[in-house]
XYZ file of C-alpha atoms in Angstrom:
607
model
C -13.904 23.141 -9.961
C -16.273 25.746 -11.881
C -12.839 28.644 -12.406
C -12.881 29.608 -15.564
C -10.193 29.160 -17.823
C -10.757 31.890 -20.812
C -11.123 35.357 -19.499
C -14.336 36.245 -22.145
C -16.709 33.385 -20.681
C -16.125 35.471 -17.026
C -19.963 37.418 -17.861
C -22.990 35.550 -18.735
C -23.174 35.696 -22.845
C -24.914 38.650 -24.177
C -28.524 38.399 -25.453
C -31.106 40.580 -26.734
C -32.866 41.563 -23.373
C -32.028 44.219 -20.501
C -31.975 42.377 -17.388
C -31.699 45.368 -15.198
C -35.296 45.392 -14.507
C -35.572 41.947 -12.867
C -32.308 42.266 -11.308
C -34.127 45.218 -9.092
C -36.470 42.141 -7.974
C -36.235 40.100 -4.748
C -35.028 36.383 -5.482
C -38.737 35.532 -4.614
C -40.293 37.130 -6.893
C -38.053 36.004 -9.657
C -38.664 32.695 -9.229
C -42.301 33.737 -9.333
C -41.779 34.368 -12.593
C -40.285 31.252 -13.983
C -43.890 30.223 -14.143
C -44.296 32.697 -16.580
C -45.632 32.132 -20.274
C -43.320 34.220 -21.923
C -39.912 33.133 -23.401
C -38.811 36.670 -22.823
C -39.830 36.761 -19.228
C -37.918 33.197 -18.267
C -34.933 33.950 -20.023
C -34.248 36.913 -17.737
C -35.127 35.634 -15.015
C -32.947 32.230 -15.323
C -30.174 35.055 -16.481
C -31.033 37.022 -12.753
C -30.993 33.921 -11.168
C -27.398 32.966 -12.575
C -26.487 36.261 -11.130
C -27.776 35.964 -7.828
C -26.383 32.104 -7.531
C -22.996 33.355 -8.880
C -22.591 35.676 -5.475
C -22.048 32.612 -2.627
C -23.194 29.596 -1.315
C -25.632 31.572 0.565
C -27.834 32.589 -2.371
C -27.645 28.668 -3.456
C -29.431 27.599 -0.226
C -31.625 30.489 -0.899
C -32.510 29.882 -3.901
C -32.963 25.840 -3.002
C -35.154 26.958 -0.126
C -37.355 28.799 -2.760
C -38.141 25.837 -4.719
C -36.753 27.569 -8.105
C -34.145 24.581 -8.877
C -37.976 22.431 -9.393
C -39.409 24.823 -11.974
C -35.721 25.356 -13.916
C -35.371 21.764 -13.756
C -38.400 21.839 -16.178
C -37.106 24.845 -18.365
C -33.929 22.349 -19.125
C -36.355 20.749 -22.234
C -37.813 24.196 -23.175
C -38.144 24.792 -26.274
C -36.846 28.223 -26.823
C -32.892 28.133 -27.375
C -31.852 30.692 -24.876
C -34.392 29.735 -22.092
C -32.725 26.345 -21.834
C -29.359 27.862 -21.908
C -29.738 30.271 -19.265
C -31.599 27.368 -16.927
C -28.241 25.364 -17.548
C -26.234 28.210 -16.832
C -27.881 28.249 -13.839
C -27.167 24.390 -12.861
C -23.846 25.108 -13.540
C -23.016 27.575 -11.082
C -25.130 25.800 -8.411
C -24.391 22.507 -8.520
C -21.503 23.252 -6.204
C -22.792 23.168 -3.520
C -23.477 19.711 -1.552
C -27.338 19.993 -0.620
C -28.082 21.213 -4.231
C -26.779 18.314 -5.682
C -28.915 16.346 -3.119
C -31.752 17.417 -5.005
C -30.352 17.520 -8.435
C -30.062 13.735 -8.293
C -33.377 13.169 -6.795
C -34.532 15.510 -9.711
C -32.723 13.243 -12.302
C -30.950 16.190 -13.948
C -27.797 14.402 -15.266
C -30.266 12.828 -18.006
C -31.359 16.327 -19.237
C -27.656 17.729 -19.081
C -26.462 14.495 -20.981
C -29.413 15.227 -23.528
C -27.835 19.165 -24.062
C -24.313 17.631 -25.177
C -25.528 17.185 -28.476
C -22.471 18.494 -31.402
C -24.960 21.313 -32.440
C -26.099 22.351 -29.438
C -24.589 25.921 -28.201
C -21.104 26.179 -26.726
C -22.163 27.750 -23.674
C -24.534 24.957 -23.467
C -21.998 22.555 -23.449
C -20.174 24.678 -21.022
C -22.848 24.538 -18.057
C -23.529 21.215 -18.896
C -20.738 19.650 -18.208
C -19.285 21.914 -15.271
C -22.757 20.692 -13.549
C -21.764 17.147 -14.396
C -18.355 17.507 -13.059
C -19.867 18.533 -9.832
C -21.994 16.282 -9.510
C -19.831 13.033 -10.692
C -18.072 13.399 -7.590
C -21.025 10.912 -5.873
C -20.873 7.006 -6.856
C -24.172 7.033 -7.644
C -24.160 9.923 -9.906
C -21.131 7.979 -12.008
C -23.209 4.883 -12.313
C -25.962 7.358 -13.611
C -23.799 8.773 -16.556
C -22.585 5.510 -17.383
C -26.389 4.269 -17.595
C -27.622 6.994 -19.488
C -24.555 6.793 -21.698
C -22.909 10.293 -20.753
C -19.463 8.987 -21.335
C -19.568 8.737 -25.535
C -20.662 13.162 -25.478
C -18.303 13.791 -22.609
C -15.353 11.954 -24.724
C -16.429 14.280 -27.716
C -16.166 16.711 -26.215
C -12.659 16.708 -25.646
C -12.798 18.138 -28.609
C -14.492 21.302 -28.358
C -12.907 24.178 -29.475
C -13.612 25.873 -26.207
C -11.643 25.588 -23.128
C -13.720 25.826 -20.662
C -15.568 22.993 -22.057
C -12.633 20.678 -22.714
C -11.535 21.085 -18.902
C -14.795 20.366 -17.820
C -15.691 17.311 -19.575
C -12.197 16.007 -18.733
C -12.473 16.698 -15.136
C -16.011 15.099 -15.210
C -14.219 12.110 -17.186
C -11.551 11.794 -14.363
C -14.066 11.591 -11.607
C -16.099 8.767 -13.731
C -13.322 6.891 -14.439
C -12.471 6.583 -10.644
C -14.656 3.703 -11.261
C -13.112 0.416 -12.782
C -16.463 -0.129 -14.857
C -15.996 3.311 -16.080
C -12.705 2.737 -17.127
C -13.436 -0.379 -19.142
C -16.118 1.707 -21.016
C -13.835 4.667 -21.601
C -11.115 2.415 -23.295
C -13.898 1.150 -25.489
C -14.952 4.865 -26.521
C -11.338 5.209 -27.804
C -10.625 8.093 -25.259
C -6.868 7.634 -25.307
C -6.307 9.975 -28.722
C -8.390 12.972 -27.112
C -6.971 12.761 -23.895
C -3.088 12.789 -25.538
C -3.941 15.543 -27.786
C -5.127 18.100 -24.522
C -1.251 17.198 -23.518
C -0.430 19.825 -25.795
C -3.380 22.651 -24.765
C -1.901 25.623 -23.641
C -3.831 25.517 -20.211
C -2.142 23.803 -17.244
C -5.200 23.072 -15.926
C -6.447 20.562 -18.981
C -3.009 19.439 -19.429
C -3.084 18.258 -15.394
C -6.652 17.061 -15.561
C -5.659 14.809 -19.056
C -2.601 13.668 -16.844
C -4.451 12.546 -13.830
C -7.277 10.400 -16.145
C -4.211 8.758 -17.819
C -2.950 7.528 -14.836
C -6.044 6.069 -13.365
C -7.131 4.342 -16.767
C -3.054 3.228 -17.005
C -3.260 1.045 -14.249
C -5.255 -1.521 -16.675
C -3.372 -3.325 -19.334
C -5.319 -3.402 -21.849
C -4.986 1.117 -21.682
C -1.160 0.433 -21.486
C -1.315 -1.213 -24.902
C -3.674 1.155 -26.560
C -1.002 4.004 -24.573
C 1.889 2.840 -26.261
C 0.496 1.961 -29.899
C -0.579 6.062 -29.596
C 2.751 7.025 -29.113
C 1.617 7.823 -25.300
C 5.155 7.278 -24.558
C 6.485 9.693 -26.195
C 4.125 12.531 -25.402
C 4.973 11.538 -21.597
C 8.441 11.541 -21.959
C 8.765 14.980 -24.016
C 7.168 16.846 -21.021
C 9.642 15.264 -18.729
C 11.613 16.927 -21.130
C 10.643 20.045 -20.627
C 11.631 22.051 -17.863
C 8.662 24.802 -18.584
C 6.263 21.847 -18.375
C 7.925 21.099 -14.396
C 4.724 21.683 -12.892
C 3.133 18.307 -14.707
C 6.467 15.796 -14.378
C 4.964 13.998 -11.296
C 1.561 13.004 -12.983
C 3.729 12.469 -16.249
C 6.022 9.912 -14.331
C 2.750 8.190 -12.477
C 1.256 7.374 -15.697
C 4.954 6.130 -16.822
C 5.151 4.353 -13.656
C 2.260 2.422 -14.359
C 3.726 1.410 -17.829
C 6.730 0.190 -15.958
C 4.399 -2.547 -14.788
C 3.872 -4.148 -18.244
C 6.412 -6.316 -19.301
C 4.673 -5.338 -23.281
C 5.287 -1.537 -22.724
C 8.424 -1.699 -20.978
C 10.334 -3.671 -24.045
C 8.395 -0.854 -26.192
C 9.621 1.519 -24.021
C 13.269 0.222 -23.856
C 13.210 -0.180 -27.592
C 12.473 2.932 -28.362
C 15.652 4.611 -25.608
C 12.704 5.682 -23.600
C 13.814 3.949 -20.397
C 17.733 5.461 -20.790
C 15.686 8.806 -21.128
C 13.402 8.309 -18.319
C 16.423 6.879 -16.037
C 18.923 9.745 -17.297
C 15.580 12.213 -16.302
C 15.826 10.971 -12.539
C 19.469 10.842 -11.926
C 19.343 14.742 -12.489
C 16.262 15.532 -11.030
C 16.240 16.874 -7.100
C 12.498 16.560 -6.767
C 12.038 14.922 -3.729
C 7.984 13.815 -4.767
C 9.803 13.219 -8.218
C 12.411 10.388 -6.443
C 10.298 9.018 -4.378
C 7.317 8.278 -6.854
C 10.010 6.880 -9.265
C 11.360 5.032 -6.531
C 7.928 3.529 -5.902
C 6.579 2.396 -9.633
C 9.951 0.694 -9.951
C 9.016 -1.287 -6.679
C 5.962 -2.242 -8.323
C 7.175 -3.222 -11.798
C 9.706 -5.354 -9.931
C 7.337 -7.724 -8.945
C 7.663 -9.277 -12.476
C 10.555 -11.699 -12.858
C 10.956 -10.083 -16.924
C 10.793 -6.454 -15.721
C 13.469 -6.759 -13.295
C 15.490 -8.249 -15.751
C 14.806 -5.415 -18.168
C 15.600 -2.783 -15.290
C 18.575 -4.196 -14.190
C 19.846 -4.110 -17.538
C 19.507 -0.357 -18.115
C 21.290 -0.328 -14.478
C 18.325 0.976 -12.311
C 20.419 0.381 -9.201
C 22.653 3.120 -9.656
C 19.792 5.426 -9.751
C 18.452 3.224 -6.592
C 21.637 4.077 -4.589
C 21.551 7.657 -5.477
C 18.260 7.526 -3.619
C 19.710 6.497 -0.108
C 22.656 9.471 -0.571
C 19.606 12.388 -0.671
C 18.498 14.372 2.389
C 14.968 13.481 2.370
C 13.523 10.662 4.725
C 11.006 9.618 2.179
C 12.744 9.454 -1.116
C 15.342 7.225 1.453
C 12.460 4.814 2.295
C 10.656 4.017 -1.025
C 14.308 3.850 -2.557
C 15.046 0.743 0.063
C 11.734 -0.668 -0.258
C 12.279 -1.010 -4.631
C 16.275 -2.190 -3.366
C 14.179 -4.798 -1.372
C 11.907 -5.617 -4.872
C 14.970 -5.926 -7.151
C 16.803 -8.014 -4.743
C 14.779 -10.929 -6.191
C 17.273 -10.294 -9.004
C 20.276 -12.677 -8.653
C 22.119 -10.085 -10.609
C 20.887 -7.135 -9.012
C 21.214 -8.237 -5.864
C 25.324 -8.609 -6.108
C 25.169 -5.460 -7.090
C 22.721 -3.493 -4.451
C 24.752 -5.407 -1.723
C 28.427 -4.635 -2.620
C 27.509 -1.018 -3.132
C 24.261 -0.804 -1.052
C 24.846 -1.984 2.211
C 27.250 -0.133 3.500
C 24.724 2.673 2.755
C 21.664 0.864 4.677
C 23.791 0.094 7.622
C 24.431 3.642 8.358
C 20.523 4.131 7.978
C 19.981 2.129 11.253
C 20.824 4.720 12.996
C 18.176 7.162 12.082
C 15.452 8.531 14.143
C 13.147 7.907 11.517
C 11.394 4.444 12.697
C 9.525 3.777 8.928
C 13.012 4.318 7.546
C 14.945 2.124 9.715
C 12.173 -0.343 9.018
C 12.445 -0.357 5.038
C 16.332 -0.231 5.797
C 16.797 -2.950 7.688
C 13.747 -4.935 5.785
C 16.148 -4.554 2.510
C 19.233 -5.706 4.260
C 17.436 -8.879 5.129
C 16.652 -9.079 1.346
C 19.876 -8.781 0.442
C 21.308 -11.373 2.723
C 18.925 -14.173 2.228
C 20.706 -17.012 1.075
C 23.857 -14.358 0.135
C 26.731 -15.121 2.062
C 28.860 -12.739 -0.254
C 26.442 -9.934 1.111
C 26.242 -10.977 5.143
C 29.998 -11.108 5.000
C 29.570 -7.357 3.395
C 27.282 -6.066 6.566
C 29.777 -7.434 9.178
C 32.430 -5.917 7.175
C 30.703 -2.564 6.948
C 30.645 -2.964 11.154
C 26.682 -3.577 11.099
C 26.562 -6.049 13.954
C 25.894 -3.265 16.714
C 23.164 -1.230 14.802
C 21.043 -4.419 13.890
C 21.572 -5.125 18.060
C 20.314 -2.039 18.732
C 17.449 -2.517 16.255
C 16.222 -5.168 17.822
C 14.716 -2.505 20.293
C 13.448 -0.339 17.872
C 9.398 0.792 17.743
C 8.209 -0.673 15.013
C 7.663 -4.632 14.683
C 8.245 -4.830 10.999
C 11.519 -3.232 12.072
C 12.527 -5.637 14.991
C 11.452 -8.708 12.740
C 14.222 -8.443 10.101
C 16.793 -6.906 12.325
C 16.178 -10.803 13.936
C 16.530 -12.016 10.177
C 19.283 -10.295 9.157
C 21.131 -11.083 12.307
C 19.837 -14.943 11.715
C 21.641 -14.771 8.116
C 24.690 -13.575 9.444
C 25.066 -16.258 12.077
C 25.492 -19.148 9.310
C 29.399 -17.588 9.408
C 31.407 -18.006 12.088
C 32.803 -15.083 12.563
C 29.815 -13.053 12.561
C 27.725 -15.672 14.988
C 30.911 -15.744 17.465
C 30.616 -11.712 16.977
C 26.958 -11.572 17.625
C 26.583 -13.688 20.385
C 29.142 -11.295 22.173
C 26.765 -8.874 21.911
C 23.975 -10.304 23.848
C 22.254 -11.757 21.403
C 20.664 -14.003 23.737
C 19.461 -11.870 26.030
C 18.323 -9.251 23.412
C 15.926 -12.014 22.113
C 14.380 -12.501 25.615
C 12.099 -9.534 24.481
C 11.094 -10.147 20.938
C 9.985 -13.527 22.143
C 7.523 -11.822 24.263
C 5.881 -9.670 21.388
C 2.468 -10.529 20.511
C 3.284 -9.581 16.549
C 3.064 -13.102 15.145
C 6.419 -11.978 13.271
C 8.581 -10.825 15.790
C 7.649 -14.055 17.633
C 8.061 -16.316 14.959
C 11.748 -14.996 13.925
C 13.116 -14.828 17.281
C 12.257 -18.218 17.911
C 13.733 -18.906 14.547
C 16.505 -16.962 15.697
C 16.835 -19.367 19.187
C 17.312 -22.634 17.289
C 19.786 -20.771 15.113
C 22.358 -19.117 18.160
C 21.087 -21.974 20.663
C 23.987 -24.207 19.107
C 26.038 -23.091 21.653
C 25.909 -24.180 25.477
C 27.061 -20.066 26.653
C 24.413 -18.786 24.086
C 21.903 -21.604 25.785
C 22.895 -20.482 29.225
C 22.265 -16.927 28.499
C 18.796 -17.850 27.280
C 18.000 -19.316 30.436
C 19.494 -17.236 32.724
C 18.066 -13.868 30.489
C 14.469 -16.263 31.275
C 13.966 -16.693 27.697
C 12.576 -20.592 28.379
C 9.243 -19.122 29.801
C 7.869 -16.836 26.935
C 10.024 -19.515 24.114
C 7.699 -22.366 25.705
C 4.790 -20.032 25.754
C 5.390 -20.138 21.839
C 4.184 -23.538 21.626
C 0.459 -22.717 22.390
C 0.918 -20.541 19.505
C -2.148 -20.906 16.906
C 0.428 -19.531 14.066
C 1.642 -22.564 12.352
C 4.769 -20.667 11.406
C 5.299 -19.347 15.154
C 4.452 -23.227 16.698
C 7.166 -24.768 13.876
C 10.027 -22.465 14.910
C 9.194 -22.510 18.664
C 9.410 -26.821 18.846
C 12.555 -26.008 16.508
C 14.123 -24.018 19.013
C 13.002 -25.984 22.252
C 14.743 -28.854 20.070
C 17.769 -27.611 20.005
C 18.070 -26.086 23.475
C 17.275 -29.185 24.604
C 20.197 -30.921 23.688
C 21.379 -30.028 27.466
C 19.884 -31.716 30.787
C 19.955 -28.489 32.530
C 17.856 -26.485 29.513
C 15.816 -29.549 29.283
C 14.951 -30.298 32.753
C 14.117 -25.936 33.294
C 12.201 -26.509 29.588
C 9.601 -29.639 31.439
C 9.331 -27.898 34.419
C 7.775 -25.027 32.760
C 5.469 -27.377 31.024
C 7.298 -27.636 27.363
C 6.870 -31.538 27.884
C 3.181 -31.562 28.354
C 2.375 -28.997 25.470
C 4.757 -31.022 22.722
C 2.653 -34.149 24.116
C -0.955 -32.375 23.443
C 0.351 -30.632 20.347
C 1.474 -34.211 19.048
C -2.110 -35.678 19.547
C -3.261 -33.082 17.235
C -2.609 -34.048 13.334
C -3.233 -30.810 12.546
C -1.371 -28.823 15.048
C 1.892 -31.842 14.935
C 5.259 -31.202 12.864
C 8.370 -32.603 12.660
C 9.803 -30.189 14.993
C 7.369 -30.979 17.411
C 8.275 -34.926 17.637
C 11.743 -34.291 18.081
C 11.461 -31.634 20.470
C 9.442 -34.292 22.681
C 12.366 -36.866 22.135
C 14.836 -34.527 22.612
C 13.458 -33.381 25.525
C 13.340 -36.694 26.950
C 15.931 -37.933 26.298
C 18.030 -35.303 28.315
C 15.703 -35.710 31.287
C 16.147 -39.748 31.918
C 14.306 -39.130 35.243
C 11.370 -37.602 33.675
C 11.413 -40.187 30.526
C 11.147 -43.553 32.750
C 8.804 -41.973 34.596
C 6.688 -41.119 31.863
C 7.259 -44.436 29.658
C 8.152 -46.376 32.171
C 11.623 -47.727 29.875
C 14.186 -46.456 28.458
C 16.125 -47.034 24.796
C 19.231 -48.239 24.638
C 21.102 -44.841 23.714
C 20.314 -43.583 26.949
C 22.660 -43.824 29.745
C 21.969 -43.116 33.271
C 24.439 -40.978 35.118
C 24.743 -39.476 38.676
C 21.196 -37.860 39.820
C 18.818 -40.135 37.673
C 15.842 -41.119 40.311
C 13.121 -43.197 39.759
C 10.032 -42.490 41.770
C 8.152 -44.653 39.636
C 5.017 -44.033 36.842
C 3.184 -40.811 36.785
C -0.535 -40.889 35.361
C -0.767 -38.596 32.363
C -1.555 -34.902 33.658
C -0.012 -35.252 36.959
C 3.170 -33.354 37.819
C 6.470 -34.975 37.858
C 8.327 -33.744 40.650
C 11.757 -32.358 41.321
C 13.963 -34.420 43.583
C 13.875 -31.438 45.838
C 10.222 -31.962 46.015
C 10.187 -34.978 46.394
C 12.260 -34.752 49.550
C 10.080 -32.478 51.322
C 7.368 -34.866 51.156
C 6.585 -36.755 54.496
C 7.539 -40.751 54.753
C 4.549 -42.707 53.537
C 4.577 -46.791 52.675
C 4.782 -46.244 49.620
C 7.941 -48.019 46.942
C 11.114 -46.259 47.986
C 12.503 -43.564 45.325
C 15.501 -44.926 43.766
C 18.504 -42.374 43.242
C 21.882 -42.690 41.851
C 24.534 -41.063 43.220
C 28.196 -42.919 42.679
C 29.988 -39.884 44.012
């Protein structure tokens, strides 16, 4: 902030006196003589103290130490011409530094400065003025200042000038103020859209870049977007992505695009108007990696909108997606799964990002990269909800093993939809048969141990799915799964507690699951979670039955009957009622127990 942009502004402007004379003076007695009477006198000694301020930071502490910023402060309203432009000269240069512009706002300078942006004020004026208020807008409470005292109307004016150095500092000052959403309400209002599109074409990259970066904060409202587009904004942006001599400005260009991309309004302008095929046909050639990967990104935003997706699907934005995963860089890899994962909310788009994406995605799983297995993996379970057409594709692109192996990876967002993708598969035959050779079982013993409410809640979504099977059951027990699965029950995730009673349920279906499943307390939890009509579900009731029903022994014990469905076989005992909270012990247990006068325990054993 504060280089200067045209090469004649580099020496203070020329005047009428010979400041040699005070130069030879120590900064002390300089600012001595700002107390002086004489116009003559302060004018050189404001242009002495520009001098001396211009040299370092050093000289600005001096200087602030000195107590000369108080008496310029009052020279700002003077009413000799080149007194008060010297003095701002002066703020200009040190407002740079942070305890200067301490005082400066206890002083209340930005009213003066916004007071010296009048049109016929001088240039150089304007200059000082507004480099001082680009340093200082940098604070939050300086912005709320400007906007109070209404600097934003002379600042937007001055976009304007005719000088350079003045254009680039009012538009940097009108970037920082604009930081703030108020700001950029007010802005809109002031019509700065025209202004700020017309320093697109200065010949300074440093205005052009400065206009750039304001557009794309004041883009991200709608209301701008409109007002963008019925300027021909468009078109400005997509002419410098047309130019390869403008290079250096095609990632702000494409931020402020991206933000259009959000706006179902300025999309169907932009599509209208062959903008998209342009912008699309831009990014298929380009090899920037920050280029790909912030394209990548708005189009994952602007596929949040059910319209927009359809509009990008149409001009085929997955075959630009694809290209994505085929380049060498990590990060243009993971934001181009992450808007795969967006679009996949397009029926359409998602035939076509599985058919020709997942073979891609699979071999991604491999990577060392954990954030890019993660987005990976996160769009393959995208792309396989409720898809059988594309879980049939992973198998067949041999992604069994990798997901397995995901399933250990570091990060839980990662482990989470490995379990999901894996879960989507298993509605097919082949695949679950597949996958439960693997292990899955035992694999899951581990997730169900996380404490990421995620990972917990899709392996035990995962369990009821697999636990179908009486080897995948047995696995499960003997990998002790039961333990941390029952452990899920005390979750106080709803989502977690639903899919945990889900999966007892179905592992329950087997008196040897069931009877390991009470004795590590499943029975008593289900029972306290069902006295709770907030904490119940319909999981949770049938997970009690279930349960019960596969442990006669238990049940008559408990209830003290049993329903006609049930039919005792070889090992049912009756040792009579238990009292609520006592344990119900093990026949094994109960043998160990000395003879006492109590009922006999009744066991059947026909063998």
């Amino acid at each position: 902030m504060g280089r200067k942009i045209k090469k004649e502004a580099e020496s203070p402007p020329k005047d009428v006196f010979d400041p040699l004379l005070i130069e030879s003076k120590t900064p002390e007695t300089v600012v001595l003589m700002l107390s002086s009477p004489e116009n003559e006198v302060l004018a050189k000694a404001c242009d002495a103290l520009y001098k001396f301020a211009s040299k370092g930071d050093e000289n600005k502490l001096t200087l602030l130490g000195l107590g000369a910023l108080e008496h310029l402060y009052k020279l700002l309203s003077h009413e000799d011409p080149i007194v008060r432009r010297n003095a701002v000269m002066v703020f200009g240069i040190v407002a740079s530094n942070h305890d200067v512009k301490k005082l400066l706002r206890e002083l209340d300078v930005t009213n003066s400065l916004i007071s010296q942006l009048t049109p016929e004020e001088d240039i150089v004026i304007h200059e000082f003025a507004t480099l001082c208020l680009a340093h200082m807008a940098v604070e939050y409470t300086t912005k709320v200042k400007i906007f109070e005292q209404g600097g934003l109307e002379p600042l937007i004016r001055l976009l304007g000038s005719p000088d350079p150095d003045v254009k680039k500092n009012s538009v940097e000052c009108i970037y920082l103020l604009v930081q703030d959403f108020q700001n950029r309400a007010a802005v809109r209002e002031l019509n700065v859209i025209p202004p700020l599109l017309g320093l697109l074409e200065s010949e300074y990259p440093v205005i052009q870049l400065l206009a750039l970066q304001t557009l794309e904060v004041i883009s991200k409202d709608r209301e701008t977007r409109i007002i963008l587009g019925e300027n021909k904004g468009l078109d400005f942006l997509l002419n410098i992505l047309e130019n390869n001599e403008l290079s250096d400005l095609h990632i702000e260009a494409l931020a402020v695009l991206g933000n259009c991309l959000e706006d179902v309004h300025t999309l169907q302008l932009i599509q209208l108007t062959g903008g998209l095929k342009k912008l699309l046909s831009f990014l298929e050639v380009s090899t920037v990696p920050d280029i790909q990967k912030n394209a990548a990104k708005a189009i994952t935003k602007a596929a949040y909108d059910a319209e927009i997706r359809k509009i990008l699907h149409w001009e085929e934005v997955e075959k630009f997606l694809l290209s994505l995963l085929e380049t060498d860089n990590d990060g243009v890899k993971i934001a181009a799964s992450q808007a795969i994962s967006a679009m996949c909310e397009n029926i359409d788009s998602k035939s076509v990002l599985g058919l020709q994406g997942i073979p891609q995605l699979v071999r991604l799983l491999s990577t060392d990269n954990e954030e890019l297995k993660e987005a990976a993996v996160t769009a393959l379970t995208n792309l396989t909800t409720a898809s059988p057409r594309n879980a049939s594709v992973v198998a067949e692109a041999e992604g069994i093993e990798p997901l397995m192996n995901t399933l250990n990876a570091q990060r839980d967002g990662a482990v989470a939809n490995a379990i999901a993708v894996l879960t989507n598969l298993s509605l097919q035959e082949p695949s679950r048969i597949s996958i439960q050779s693997h292990g899955i079982m035992s694999a899951l013993a581990g997730p169900l141990r996380s404490t990421n409410s995620q990972v917990q809640s899709k392996a035990a979504f995962a369990v009821a799915a697999f636990g179908c099977d009486a080897d995948a059951r047995t696995e499960l027990r003997n990998a002790g799964g039961l333990g941390p699965l029952t452990e899920l029950l005390h979750s106080k995730n709803e989502e977690v507690r639903r899919n945990a009673c889900w999966a007892v349920m179905v592992c329950a279906s087997e008196e040897l699951t069931a009877v390991e499943l009470c004795s590590l307390g499943a029975l008593d939890i289900l029972e306290e979670i069902n006295l709770s009509t907030k904490r119940k579900n319909k999981f949770s009731e049938a997970a009690l039955e279930k349960l019960l029903d596969n442990n006669l022994s238990q049940k008559y014990s408990r209830m003290g009957y049993l329903s006609s469905s049930n039919i005792i076989t070889n090992g049912f005992y009756d040792c009579g009622q238990i009292k609520h909270g006592k344990k119900f012990l093990s026949l094994e247990e109960l043998s160990k127990q000395e003879l006492t006068d109590r009922r006999a325990i009744i066991f059947i054993n026909a063998k």
